[in-house]
Short mmCIF file of C-alpha atoms in Angstrom, two decimals:
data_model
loop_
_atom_site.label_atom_id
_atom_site.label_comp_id
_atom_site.label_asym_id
_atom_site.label_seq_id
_atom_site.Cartn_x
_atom_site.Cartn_y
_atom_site.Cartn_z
CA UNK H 1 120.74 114.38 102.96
CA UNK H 2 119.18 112.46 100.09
CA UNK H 3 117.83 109.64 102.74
CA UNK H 4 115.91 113.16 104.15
CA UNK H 5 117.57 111.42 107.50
CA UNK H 6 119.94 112.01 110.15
CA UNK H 7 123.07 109.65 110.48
CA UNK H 8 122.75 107.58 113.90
CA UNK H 9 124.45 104.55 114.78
CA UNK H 10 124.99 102.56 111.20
CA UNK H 11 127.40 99.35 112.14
CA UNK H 12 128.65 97.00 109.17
CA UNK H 13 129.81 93.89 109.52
CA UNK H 14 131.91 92.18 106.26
CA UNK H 15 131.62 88.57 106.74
CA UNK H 16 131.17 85.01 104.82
CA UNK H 17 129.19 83.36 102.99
CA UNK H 18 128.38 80.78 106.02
CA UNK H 19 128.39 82.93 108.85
CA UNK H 20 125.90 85.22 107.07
CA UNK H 21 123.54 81.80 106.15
CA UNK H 22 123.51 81.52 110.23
CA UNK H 23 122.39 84.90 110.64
CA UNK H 24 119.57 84.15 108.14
CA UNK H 25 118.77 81.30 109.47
CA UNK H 26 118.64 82.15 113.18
CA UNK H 27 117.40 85.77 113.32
CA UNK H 28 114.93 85.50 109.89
CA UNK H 29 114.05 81.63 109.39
CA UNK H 30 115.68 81.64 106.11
CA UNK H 31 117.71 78.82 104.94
CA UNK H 32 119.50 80.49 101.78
CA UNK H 33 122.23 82.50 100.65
CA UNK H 34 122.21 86.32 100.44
CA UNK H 35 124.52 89.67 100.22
CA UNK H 36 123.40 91.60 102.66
CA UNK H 37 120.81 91.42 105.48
CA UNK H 38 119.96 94.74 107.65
CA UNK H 39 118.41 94.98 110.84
CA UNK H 40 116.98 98.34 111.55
CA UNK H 41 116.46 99.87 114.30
CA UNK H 42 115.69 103.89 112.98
CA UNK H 43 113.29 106.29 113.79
CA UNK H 44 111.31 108.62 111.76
CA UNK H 45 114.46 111.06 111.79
CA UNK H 46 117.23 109.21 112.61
CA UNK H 47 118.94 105.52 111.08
CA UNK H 48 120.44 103.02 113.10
CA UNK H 49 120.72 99.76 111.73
CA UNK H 50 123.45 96.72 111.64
CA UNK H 51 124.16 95.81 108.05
CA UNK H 52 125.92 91.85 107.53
CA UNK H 53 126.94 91.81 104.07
CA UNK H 54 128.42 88.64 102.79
CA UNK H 55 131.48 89.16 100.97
CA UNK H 56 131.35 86.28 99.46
CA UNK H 57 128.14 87.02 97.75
CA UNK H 58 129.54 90.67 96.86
CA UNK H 59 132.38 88.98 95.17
CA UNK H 60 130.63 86.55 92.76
CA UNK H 61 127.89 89.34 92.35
CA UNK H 62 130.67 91.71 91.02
CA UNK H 63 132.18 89.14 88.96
CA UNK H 64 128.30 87.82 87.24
CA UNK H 65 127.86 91.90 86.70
CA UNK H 66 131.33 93.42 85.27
CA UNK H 67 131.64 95.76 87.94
CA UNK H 68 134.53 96.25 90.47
CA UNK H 69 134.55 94.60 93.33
CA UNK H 70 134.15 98.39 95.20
CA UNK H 71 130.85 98.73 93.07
CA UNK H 72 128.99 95.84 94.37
CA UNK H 73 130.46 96.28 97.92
CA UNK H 74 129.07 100.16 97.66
CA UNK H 75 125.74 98.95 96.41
CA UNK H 76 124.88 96.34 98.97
CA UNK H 77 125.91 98.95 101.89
CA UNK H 78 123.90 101.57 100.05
CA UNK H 79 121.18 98.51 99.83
CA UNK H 80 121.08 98.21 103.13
CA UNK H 81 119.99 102.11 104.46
CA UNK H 82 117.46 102.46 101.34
CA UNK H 83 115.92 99.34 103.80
CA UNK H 84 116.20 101.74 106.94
CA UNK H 85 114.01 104.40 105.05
CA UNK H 86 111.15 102.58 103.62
CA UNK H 87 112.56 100.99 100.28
CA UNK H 88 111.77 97.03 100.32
CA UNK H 89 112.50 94.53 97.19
CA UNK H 90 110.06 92.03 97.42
CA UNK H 91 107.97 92.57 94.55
CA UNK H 92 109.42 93.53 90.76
CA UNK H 93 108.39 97.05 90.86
CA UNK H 94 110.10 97.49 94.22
CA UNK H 95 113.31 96.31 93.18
CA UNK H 96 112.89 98.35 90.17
CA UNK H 97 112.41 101.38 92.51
CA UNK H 98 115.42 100.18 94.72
CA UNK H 99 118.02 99.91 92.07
CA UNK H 100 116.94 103.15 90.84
CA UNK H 101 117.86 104.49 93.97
CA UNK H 102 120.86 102.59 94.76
CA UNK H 103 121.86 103.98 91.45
CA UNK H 104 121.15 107.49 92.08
CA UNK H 105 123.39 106.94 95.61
CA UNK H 106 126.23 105.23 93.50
CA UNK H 107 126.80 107.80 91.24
CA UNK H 108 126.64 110.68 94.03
CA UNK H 109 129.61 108.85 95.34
CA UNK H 110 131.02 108.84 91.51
CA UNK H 111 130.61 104.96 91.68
CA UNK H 112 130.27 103.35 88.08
CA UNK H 113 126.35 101.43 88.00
CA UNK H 114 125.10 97.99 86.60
CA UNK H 115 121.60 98.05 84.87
#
């Protein structure tokens, strides 16, 4: 497996725009918009992990890239487990690092990639 993981218990949850701002808010203190917010629960062999993706957010995020609508849905999922095995995004060499990886993921699933 390219995660070097087994599959556990991986539950996704497609909702809006608002409902996703709660979530923020309530289980991370933040009061903004986002795609996709995982909470992880893995071990060191094994991911588990809720993913709430917005799909809202996916939707104006394909449309401000040029991709399909499948695209951006495939990279915020894939977004989500690269968080369950170590990958984080806060600084610019991170993200760098992520979307290389989501990248790598997309195109094993033969999923066209944004820059």
């Amino acid at each position: 497996m390219k995660l070097q993981r087994q599959v556990g218990e991986i539950h996704i949850a497609l909702m809006s725009d608002d409902d996703l701002l709660l979530m923020n808010q309530k289980y991370l203190d933040h009061d903004d918009f986002t795609d996709v917010i995982t909470f992880d629960y893995s071990s060191e062999t094994t991911i588990n992990c809720d993913i709430a993706i917005s799909t809202d957010r996916v939707t104006e995020n394909a449309i401000q890239e040029g991709v399909s609508l499948e695209n951006e849905l495939g990279r915020v999922m894939i977004h989500g487990l690269l968080h369950c095995v170590g990958y984080m995004d806060k600084s610019p060499e991170d993200k760098t690092a992520m979307r290389e990886k989501e990248n790598e993921m997309l195109k094993s699933f033969h999923v066209e990639q944004k820059g």
